CSV table of N, CA and C in Angstrom, one decimal:
chain,number,residue,atom,x,y,z
A,1,MET,N,118.4,25.5,58.3
A,1,MET,CA,117.6,24.7,57.4
A,1,MET,C,118.5,23.7,56.7
A,2,ARG,N,118.1,22.5,56.6
A,2,ARG,CA,118.8,21.4,56.0
A,2,ARG,C,118.9,21.6,54.5
A,3,LYS,N,120.1,21.4,53.9
A,3,LYS,CA,120.3,21.6,52.5
A,3,LYS,C,120.7,20.3,51.9
A,4,PHE,N,120.1,19.9,50.7
A,4,PHE,CA,120.4,18.7,50.0
A,4,PHE,C,121.2,19.2,48.7
A,5,LEU,N,122.4,18.8,48.7
A,5,LEU,CA,123.3,19.1,47.6
A,5,LEU,C,123.2,18.1,46.4
A,6,ILE,N,122.9,18.6,45.2
A,6,ILE,CA,123.0,17.7,44.1
A,6,ILE,C,123.9,18.4,43.0
A,7,ILE,N,124.6,17.6,42.2
A,7,ILE,CA,125.5,18.0,41.2
A,7,ILE,C,124.7,18.1,39.9
A,8,ALA,N,124.5,19.3,39.4
A,8,ALA,CA,123.7,19.5,38.2
A,8,ALA,C,124.6,19.3,37.0
A,9,ASP,N,124.7,18.0,36.6
A,9,ASP,CA,125.6,17.7,35.4
A,9,ASP,C,124.7,17.2,34.3
A,10,ASP,N,125.3,16.8,33.2
A,10,ASP,CA,124.6,16.4,32.0
A,10,ASP,C,124.3,14.9,31.9
A,11,SER,N,124.4,14.2,33.0
A,11,SER,CA,124.2,12.7,33.0
A,11,SER,C,122.7,12.4,32.9
A,12,PRO,N,122.4,11.3,32.3
A,12,PRO,CA,121.0,10.9,32.2
A,12,PRO,C,120.4,10.6,33.6
A,13,GLU,N,121.2,10.3,34.6
A,13,GLU,CA,120.6,9.9,35.9
A,13,GLU,C,120.4,11.2,36.8
A,14,PHE,N,120.8,12.3,36.3
A,14,PHE,CA,120.7,13.6,37.1
A,14,PHE,C,119.2,13.8,37.6
A,15,GLN,N,118.3,13.5,36.7
A,15,GLN,CA,116.9,13.7,37.0
A,15,GLN,C,116.4,12.9,38.3
A,16,ALA,N,117.0,11.7,38.4
A,16,ALA,CA,116.7,10.9,39.6
A,16,ALA,C,117.2,11.5,40.8
A,17,ALA,N,118.4,12.1,40.8
A,17,ALA,CA,118.9,12.8,42.0
A,17,ALA,C,118.1,14.0,42.3
A,18,LEU,N,117.7,14.7,41.3
A,18,LEU,CA,116.9,15.9,41.5
A,18,LEU,C,115.5,15.6,42.1
A,19,THR,N,114.9,14.6,41.6
A,19,THR,CA,113.6,14.1,42.1
A,19,THR,C,113.7,13.7,43.5
A,20,TYR,N,114.7,12.9,43.9
A,20,TYR,CA,114.8,12.5,45.3
A,20,TYR,C,115.1,13.6,46.2
A,21,ALA,N,116.1,14.5,45.8
A,21,ALA,CA,116.4,15.6,46.7
A,21,ALA,C,115.2,16.6,46.9
A,22,CYS,N,114.5,16.8,45.9
A,22,CYS,CA,113.3,17.6,46.0
A,22,CYS,C,112.2,17.0,46.9
A,23,GLY,N,112.1,15.7,46.8
A,23,GLY,CA,111.1,15.0,47.6
A,23,GLY,C,111.5,15.0,49.1
A,24,ARG,N,112.8,14.8,49.4
A,24,ARG,CA,113.3,14.9,50.7
A,24,ARG,C,113.3,16.3,51.3
A,25,ALA,N,113.6,17.3,50.4
A,25,ALA,CA,113.5,18.7,50.9
A,25,ALA,C,112.1,19.0,51.3
A,26,LYS,N,111.1,18.6,50.5
A,26,LYS,CA,109.7,18.9,50.8
A,26,LYS,C,109.3,18.2,52.1
A,27,ALA,N,109.7,17.0,52.3
A,27,ALA,CA,109.3,16.2,53.5
A,27,ALA,C,109.9,16.7,54.7
A,28,THR,N,111.1,17.4,54.6
A,28,THR,CA,111.8,17.8,55.8
A,28,THR,C,111.9,19.4,55.9
A,29,GLN,N,111.2,20.1,55.1
A,29,GLN,CA,111.3,21.5,55.0
A,29,GLN,C,112.7,22.0,54.7
A,30,GLY,N,113.4,21.3,53.9
A,30,GLY,CA,114.7,21.6,53.5
A,30,GLY,C,114.8,22.4,52.2
A,31,VAL,N,116.0,22.6,51.7
A,31,VAL,CA,116.3,23.3,50.5
A,31,VAL,C,117.2,22.5,49.6
A,32,VAL,N,116.9,22.6,48.3
A,32,VAL,CA,117.8,21.9,47.3
A,32,VAL,C,118.8,22.9,46.9
A,33,THR,N,120.1,22.5,46.9
A,33,THR,CA,121.2,23.3,46.4
A,33,THR,C,121.8,22.6,45.2
A,34,LEU,N,121.7,23.3,44.1
A,34,LEU,CA,122.2,22.8,42.8
A,34,LEU,C,123.6,23.4,42.5
A,35,LEU,N,124.5,22.5,42.3
A,35,LEU,CA,125.9,22.8,42.0
A,35,LEU,C,126.2,22.5,40.6
A,36,ARG,N,126.7,23.4,39.8
A,36,ARG,CA,127.1,23.2,38.4
A,36,ARG,C,128.6,23.5,38.4
A,37,VAL,N,129.4,22.5,38.0
A,37,VAL,CA,130.9,22.7,38.0
A,37,VAL,C,131.3,22.8,36.5
A,38,LEU,N,132.0,23.9,36.2
A,38,LEU,CA,132.5,24.2,34.9
A,38,LEU,C,134.0,23.8,34.8
A,39,PRO,N,134.4,23.3,33.7
A,39,PRO,CA,135.8,22.9,33.6
A,39,PRO,C,136.7,24.2,33.5
A,40,GLU,N,137.9,24.1,34.0
A,40,GLU,CA,138.8,25.2,33.8
A,40,GLU,C,139.3,25.2,32.3
A,41,THR,N,139.4,26.4,31.8
A,41,THR,CA,139.9,26.6,30.5
A,41,THR,C,141.4,26.9,30.5
A,42,ASP,N,142.1,26.4,29.6
A,42,ASP,CA,143.6,26.6,29.6
A,42,ASP,C,144.0,27.3,28.3
A,43,TYR,N,143.7,28.5,28.1
A,43,TYR,CA,144.1,29.3,27.0
A,43,TYR,C,144.9,30.5,27.5
A,44,THR,N,145.9,30.2,28.2
A,44,THR,CA,146.7,31.3,28.9
A,44,THR,C,147.3,32.3,27.9
A,45,GLN,N,147.7,31.8,26.7
A,45,GLN,CA,148.3,32.8,25.7
A,45,GLN,C,147.2,33.6,25.0
A,46,TRP,N,146.0,33.1,25.1
A,46,TRP,CA,144.9,33.8,24.4
A,46,TRP,C,143.8,34.2,25.4
A,47,ALA,N,144.1,35.1,26.2
A,47,ALA,CA,143.3,35.5,27.4
A,47,ALA,C,141.9,36.0,26.9
A,48,GLY,N,141.8,36.7,25.8
A,48,GLY,CA,140.5,37.1,25.3
A,48,GLY,C,139.6,35.9,24.9
A,49,VAL,N,140.2,34.9,24.3
A,49,VAL,CA,139.5,33.7,23.9
A,49,VAL,C,139.0,33.0,25.1
A,50,ARG,N,139.9,32.8,26.1
A,50,ARG,CA,139.6,32.2,27.4
A,50,ARG,C,138.4,32.9,28.1
A,51,ASP,N,138.5,34.2,28.1
A,51,ASP,CA,137.5,35.0,28.8
A,51,ASP,C,136.1,34.8,28.1
A,52,GLU,N,136.1,34.8,26.8
A,52,GLU,CA,134.9,34.6,26.1
A,52,GLU,C,134.3,33.3,26.3
A,53,ILE,N,135.1,32.2,26.3
A,53,ILE,CA,134.6,30.9,26.5
A,53,ILE,C,134.1,30.7,27.9
A,54,GLU,N,134.7,31.3,28.9
A,54,GLU,CA,134.2,31.3,30.3
A,54,GLU,C,132.9,32.0,30.4
A,55,ARG,N,132.8,33.1,29.7
A,55,ARG,CA,131.5,33.9,29.8
A,55,ARG,C,130.4,33.1,29.2
A,56,GLU,N,130.6,32.4,28.1
A,56,GLU,CA,129.6,31.6,27.4
A,56,GLU,C,129.2,30.4,28.3
A,57,GLN,N,130.2,29.7,28.9
A,57,GLN,CA,129.9,28.6,29.7
A,57,GLN,C,129.1,29.0,31.0
A,58,ARG,N,129.5,30.2,31.5
A,58,ARG,CA,128.8,30.6,32.7
A,58,ARG,C,127.3,31.0,32.3
A,59,ALA,N,127.1,31.7,31.2
A,59,ALA,CA,125.8,32.1,30.8
A,59,ALA,C,124.9,30.8,30.6
A,60,GLU,N,125.5,29.8,29.9
A,60,GLU,CA,124.8,28.5,29.7
A,60,GLU,C,124.4,27.9,31.1
A,61,ALA,N,125.4,27.9,32.0
A,61,ALA,CA,125.2,27.3,33.3
A,61,ALA,C,124.1,28.0,34.1
A,62,GLU,N,124.1,29.4,34.0
A,62,GLU,CA,123.1,30.2,34.7
A,62,GLU,C,121.7,29.9,34.1
A,63,SER,N,121.6,29.8,32.8
A,63,SER,CA,120.3,29.5,32.2
A,63,SER,C,119.8,28.1,32.6
A,64,LEU,N,120.7,27.1,32.5
A,64,LEU,CA,120.3,25.8,32.9
A,64,LEU,C,119.9,25.7,34.4
A,65,LEU,N,120.7,26.3,35.3
A,65,LEU,CA,120.4,26.3,36.7
A,65,LEU,C,119.1,27.1,37.0
A,66,SER,N,118.8,28.1,36.3
A,66,SER,CA,117.6,28.9,36.5
A,66,SER,C,116.4,28.0,36.2
A,67,LYS,N,116.4,27.2,35.2
A,67,LYS,CA,115.3,26.3,34.8
A,67,LYS,C,115.2,25.2,35.9
A,68,LEU,N,116.4,24.6,36.2
A,68,LEU,CA,116.4,23.6,37.2
A,68,LEU,C,115.9,24.1,38.6
A,69,ALA,N,116.3,25.3,39.0
A,69,ALA,CA,115.8,25.9,40.2
A,69,ALA,C,114.3,26.1,40.2
A,70,ASP,N,113.8,26.4,39.1
A,70,ASP,CA,112.3,26.6,39.0
A,70,ASP,C,111.6,25.2,39.3
A,71,ILE,N,112.1,24.2,38.6
A,71,ILE,CA,111.6,22.8,38.8
A,71,ILE,C,111.7,22.4,40.3
A,72,ALA,N,112.9,22.6,40.8
A,72,ALA,CA,113.1,22.3,42.2
A,72,ALA,C,112.2,23.0,43.2
A,73,ALA,N,112.0,24.3,42.9
A,73,ALA,CA,111.1,25.1,43.8
A,73,ALA,C,109.7,24.5,43.8
A,74,VAL,N,109.2,24.2,42.6
A,74,VAL,CA,107.8,23.6,42.5
A,74,VAL,C,107.8,22.2,43.2
A,75,LYS,N,108.8,21.4,42.9
A,75,LYS,CA,108.7,20.0,43.5
A,75,LYS,C,109.0,20.0,45.0
A,76,SER,N,109.8,20.9,45.5
A,76,SER,CA,110.2,20.9,46.9
A,76,SER,C,109.4,21.9,47.8
A,77,GLY,N,108.8,22.9,47.2
A,77,GLY,CA,108.0,23.9,47.9
A,77,GLY,C,108.8,25.0,48.4
A,78,HIS,N,110.1,25.0,48.1
A,78,HIS,CA,111.0,26.1,48.6
A,78,HIS,C,111.9,26.5,47.4
A,79,PRO,N,112.3,27.8,47.4
A,79,PRO,CA,113.3,28.2,46.4
A,79,PRO,C,114.6,27.5,46.5
A,80,ALA,N,115.1,27.1,45.4
A,80,ALA,CA,116.4,26.3,45.3
A,80,ALA,C,117.6,27.3,45.3
A,81,GLU,N,118.7,26.8,45.8
A,81,GLU,CA,119.9,27.6,45.8
A,81,GLU,C,120.8,27.1,44.6
A,82,ILE,N,121.3,28.1,43.9
A,82,ILE,CA,122.2,27.7,42.7
A,82,ILE,C,123.6,28.2,43.0
A,83,ILE,N,124.6,27.3,42.6
A,83,ILE,CA,126.0,27.7,42.8
A,83,ILE,C,126.7,27.2,41.6
A,84,ILE,N,127.6,28.0,41.1
A,84,ILE,CA,128.5,27.7,40.0
A,84,ILE,C,130.0,27.8,40.5
A,85,LYS,N,130.7,26.7,40.2
A,85,LYS,CA,132.1,26.7,40.6
A,85,LYS,C,132.9,26.3,39.3
A,86,ILE,N,134.2,26.6,39.3
A,86,ILE,CA,135.1,26.3,38.2
A,86,ILE,C,136.1,25.3,38.7
A,87,GLY,N,136.4,24.2,38.0
A,87,GLY,CA,137.5,23.3,38.4
A,87,GLY,C,137.0,21.9,38.3
A,88,ALA,N,137.7,21.0,39.1
A,88,ALA,CA,137.3,19.6,39.2
A,88,ALA,C,136.1,19.4,40.1
A,89,VAL,N,135.2,18.5,39.7
A,89,VAL,CA,134.0,18.3,40.5
A,89,VAL,C,134.3,17.9,41.9
A,90,ARG,N,135.2,17.0,42.2
A,90,ARG,CA,135.5,16.6,43.6
A,90,ARG,C,136.0,17.8,44.4
A,91,ASP,N,136.8,18.6,43.8
A,91,ASP,CA,137.4,19.8,44.5
A,91,ASP,C,136.3,20.8,44.8
A,92,ALA,N,135.4,21.0,43.8
A,92,ALA,CA,134.3,21.9,44.0
A,92,ALA,C,133.3,21.5,45.1
A,93,ILE,N,133.0,20.2,45.2
A,93,ILE,CA,132.2,19.6,46.2
A,93,ILE,C,132.8,19.8,47.6
A,94,LYS,N,134.1,19.5,47.6
A,94,LYS,CA,134.8,19.6,48.9
A,94,LYS,C,134.8,21.0,49.4
A,95,ALA,N,135.1,21.9,48.5
A,95,ALA,CA,135.2,23.3,48.9
A,95,ALA,C,133.8,23.8,49.4
A,96,LEU,N,132.8,23.4,48.7
A,96,LEU,CA,131.4,23.9,49.0
A,96,LEU,C,131.0,23.3,50.4
A,97,ILE,N,131.3,22.0,50.6
A,97,ILE,CA,131.0,21.4,51.9
A,97,ILE,C,131.7,22.1,53.0
A,98,SER,N,132.9,22.5,52.8
A,98,SER,CA,133.7,23.3,53.8
A,98,SER,C,133.1,24.7,54.0
A,99,GLU,N,132.7,25.3,53.0
A,99,GLU,CA,132.2,26.7,53.0
A,99,GLU,C,130.8,26.8,53.7
A,100,ASP,N,129.9,25.8,53.4
A,100,ASP,CA,128.5,25.9,53.7
A,100,ASP,C,128.1,24.8,54.8
A,101,ARG,N,128.1,25.2,56.0
A,101,ARG,CA,127.7,24.3,57.1
A,101,ARG,C,126.3,23.8,57.0
A,102,GLY,N,125.5,24.5,56.2
A,102,GLY,CA,124.1,24.1,56.1
A,102,GLY,C,123.9,22.9,55.2
A,103,LEU,N,124.9,22.5,54.4
A,103,LEU,CA,124.8,21.4,53.6
A,103,LEU,C,124.8,20.1,54.4
A,104,LYS,N,123.8,19.3,54.4
A,104,LYS,CA,123.7,18.2,55.3
A,104,LYS,C,123.8,16.8,54.5
A,105,ILE,N,123.4,16.8,53.3
A,105,ILE,CA,123.4,15.5,52.5
A,105,ILE,C,123.7,15.8,51.1
A,106,LEU,N,124.6,14.9,50.5
A,106,LEU,CA,124.9,14.9,49.1
A,106,LEU,C,124.1,13.9,48.5
A,107,VAL,N,123.3,14.2,47.5
A,107,VAL,CA,122.5,13.3,46.8
A,107,VAL,C,123.0,13.0,45.4
A,108,LEU,N,123.4,11.8,45.1
A,108,LEU,CA,123.9,11.4,43.8
A,108,LEU,C,123.0,10.3,43.2
A,109,ALA,N,123.0,10.2,41.9
A,109,ALA,CA,122.2,9.0,41.3
A,109,ALA,C,123.3,8.2,40.5
A,110,SER,N,123.1,6.9,40.6
A,110,SER,CA,124.0,6.0,40.0
A,110,SER,C,123.6,5.8,38.5
A,111,ALA,N,124.6,5.5,37.7
A,111,ALA,CA,124.3,5.2,36.3
A,111,ALA,C,123.8,3.8,36.2
A,112,SER,N,123.1,3.5,35.2
A,112,SER,CA,122.6,2.1,35.0
A,112,SER,C,123.7,1.2,34.6
A,113,GLY,N,123.6,-0.1,34.8
A,113,GLY,CA,124.6,-1.0,34.4
A,113,GLY,C,125.6,-1.3,35.5
A,114,ARG,N,126.8,-1.8,35.1
A,114,ARG,CA,127.8,-2.2,36.1
A,114,ARG,C,128.6,-1.0,36.7
A,115,ASP,N,128.7,0.0,35.9
A,115,ASP,CA,129.5,1.2,36.4
A,115,ASP,C,128.6,2.2,36.9
A,116,PRO,N,128.7,2.5,38.2
A,116,PRO,CA,127.8,3.5,38.8
A,116,PRO,C,128.1,5.0,38.4
A,117,GLY,N,129.2,5.2,37.8
A,117,GLY,CA,129.5,6.6,37.3
A,117,GLY,C,130.8,7.0,38.0
A,118,PRO,N,131.5,7.9,37.4
A,118,PRO,CA,132.9,8.3,37.9
A,118,PRO,C,132.9,8.9,39.3
A,119,LEU,N,132.0,9.7,39.6
A,119,LEU,CA,132.0,10.3,41.0
A,119,LEU,C,131.7,9.3,42.1
A,120,ILE,N,130.7,8.4,41.9
A,120,ILE,CA,130.4,7.4,42.8
A,120,ILE,C,131.5,6.4,42.9
A,121,SER,N,132.1,6.0,41.8
A,121,SER,CA,133.2,5.0,41.8
A,121,SER,C,134.4,5.6,42.6
A,122,SER,N,134.7,6.9,42.4
A,122,SER,CA,135.8,7.6,43.1
A,122,SER,C,135.5,7.6,44.6
A,123,LEU,N,134.3,7.9,45.0
A,123,LEU,CA,134.0,7.9,46.4
A,123,LEU,C,134.0,6.6,47.1
A,124,MET,N,133.6,5.5,46.3
A,124,MET,CA,133.7,4.2,46.8
A,124,MET,C,135.2,3.8,47.0
A,125,ARG,N,136.0,4.2,46.1
A,125,ARG,CA,137.4,3.8,46.1
A,125,ARG,C,138.2,4.6,47.2
A,126,ASP,N,138.0,5.9,47.3
A,126,ASP,CA,138.7,6.8,48.2
A,126,ASP,C,138.0,7.0,49.5
A,127,GLY,N,136.8,6.6,49.6
A,127,GLY,CA,136.0,6.8,50.9
A,127,GLY,C,135.3,8.2,50.9
A,128,VAL,N,134.2,8.2,51.6
A,128,VAL,CA,133.4,9.4,51.7
A,128,VAL,C,134.2,10.5,52.4
A,129,ALA,N,135.0,10.2,53.3
A,129,ALA,CA,135.8,11.2,54.1
A,129,ALA,C,136.7,12.0,53.2
A,130,SER,N,137.0,11.5,52.0
A,130,SER,CA,137.9,12.2,51.1
A,130,SER,C,137.2,13.5,50.6
A,131,LEU,N,135.9,13.5,50.7
A,131,LEU,CA,135.1,14.7,50.2
A,131,LEU,C,135.0,15.7,51.4
A,132,GLY,N,134.9,15.2,52.6
A,132,GLY,CA,134.5,15.9,53.7
A,132,GLY,C,134.7,17.4,53.9
A,133,GLY,N,135.8,18.0,53.4
A,133,GLY,CA,136.0,19.4,53.7
A,133,GLY,C,136.1,19.6,55.2
A,134,GLY,N,136.7,18.6,55.9
A,134,GLY,CA,136.8,18.8,57.4
A,134,GLY,C,135.7,18.4,58.2
A,135,ARG,N,134.6,17.9,57.6
A,135,ARG,CA,133.5,17.4,58.4
A,135,ARG,C,132.8,16.3,57.6
A,136,PRO,N,132.1,15.4,58.3
A,136,PRO,CA,131.5,14.3,57.6
A,136,PRO,C,130.1,14.8,57.0
A,137,ILE,N,129.8,14.2,55.9
A,137,ILE,CA,128.5,14.5,55.2
A,137,ILE,C,128.0,13.2,54.6
A,138,PRO,N,126.8,12.8,55.0
A,138,PRO,CA,126.3,11.5,54.4
A,138,PRO,C,126.0,11.7,52.9
A,139,ILE,N,126.0,10.6,52.2
A,139,ILE,CA,125.7,10.6,50.8
A,139,ILE,C,124.6,9.6,50.5
A,140,THR,N,123.6,10.1,49.8
A,140,THR,CA,122.5,9.2,49.4
A,140,THR,C,122.7,8.9,47.9
A,141,ILE,N,122.7,7.6,47.6
A,141,ILE,CA,122.8,7.3,46.2
A,141,ILE,C,121.5,6.7,45.7
A,142,VAL,N,120.9,7.3,44.7
A,142,VAL,CA,119.6,6.9,44.2
A,142,VAL,C,119.9,6.1,42.9
A,143,PRO,N,119.3,5.0,42.7
A,143,PRO,CA,119.4,4.2,41.4
A,143,PRO,C,118.9,5.1,40.3
A,144,GLY,N,119.7,5.4,39.3
A,144,GLY,CA,119.4,6.3,38.3
A,144,GLY,C,118.3,5.8,37.3
A,145,ASP,N,118.1,4.5,37.3
A,145,ASP,CA,117.1,3.9,36.4
A,145,ASP,C,115.7,3.8,37.0
A,146,LEU,N,115.5,4.3,38.2
A,146,LEU,CA,114.1,4.3,38.8
A,146,LEU,C,113.3,5.4,38.1
A,147,ASP,N,112.0,5.1,38.0
A,147,ASP,CA,111.1,6.2,37.5
A,147,ASP,C,110.7,7.1,38.7
A,148,GLU,N,110.0,8.2,38.3
A,148,GLU,CA,109.7,9.2,39.3
A,148,GLU,C,108.9,8.7,40.4
A,149,ALA,N,107.9,7.8,40.1
A,149,ALA,CA,107.0,7.3,41.1
A,149,ALA,C,107.8,6.4,42.1
A,150,ALA,N,108.7,5.6,41.6
A,150,ALA,CA,109.5,4.7,42.5
A,150,ALA,C,110.4,5.6,43.4
A,151,ILE,N,110.9,6.6,42.8
A,151,ILE,CA,111.8,7.5,43.7
A,151,ILE,C,111.0,8.2,44.8
A,152,LEU,N,109.9,8.7,44.4
A,152,LEU,CA,109.0,9.4,45.4
A,152,LEU,C,108.5,8.4,46.5
A,153,ASP,N,108.4,7.2,46.1
A,153,ASP,CA,108.0,6.2,47.1
A,153,ASP,C,109.1,5.9,48.1
A,154,LEU,N,110.3,6.1,47.7
A,154,LEU,CA,111.5,6.0,48.6
A,154,LEU,C,111.6,7.2,49.6
A,155,VAL,N,111.1,8.3,49.2
A,155,VAL,CA,111.3,9.5,50.0
A,155,VAL,C,110.5,9.4,51.2
C-alpha cells in the first residue's frame, strides 16, 4: 500500500500538507504516515531531568499525533500511521525512508512569502537525493497558503 509521509510539525502550513496527503491517500487507496520529530535533550549530568523532559515531550507528541491520525483517518478513509523519532528532522526522514519501503511520497507544504521554509530550502540546496536513504523518493510541495478547497482541487 502506498504511503504518504508528512512531517507533523508546528508550522502554520502543516495543515496544507495534511489536507493534500489525505486527499491523495483517499484517491489512491493509500495511507497517511505522520512523523513527529522530537529534539534531542542534552542534560547528561542530570539524567533524571532529561528523562522527565523526554517523557513529557513524547506524551505531548503522542496526544497530538492521535488527534491528527483521527483527522487523517476521516479525510483519507484509512487509519493513519504515526511515528515518533528523536533527533534532527532530516536525519529522521532519511532513516524512516530507509526503514520503510512502503513510503512512496514525501508531502511538504511551503511557507508563505519568499522563504519556503527550512526543510524545503535545505532540500533545494542539497538535492532530494540527500534524503534518499539509499533510494529515490519523490517530494510533493503544496503551497501552504492555499485553502482546503484549492488543495482538494489539486488532488
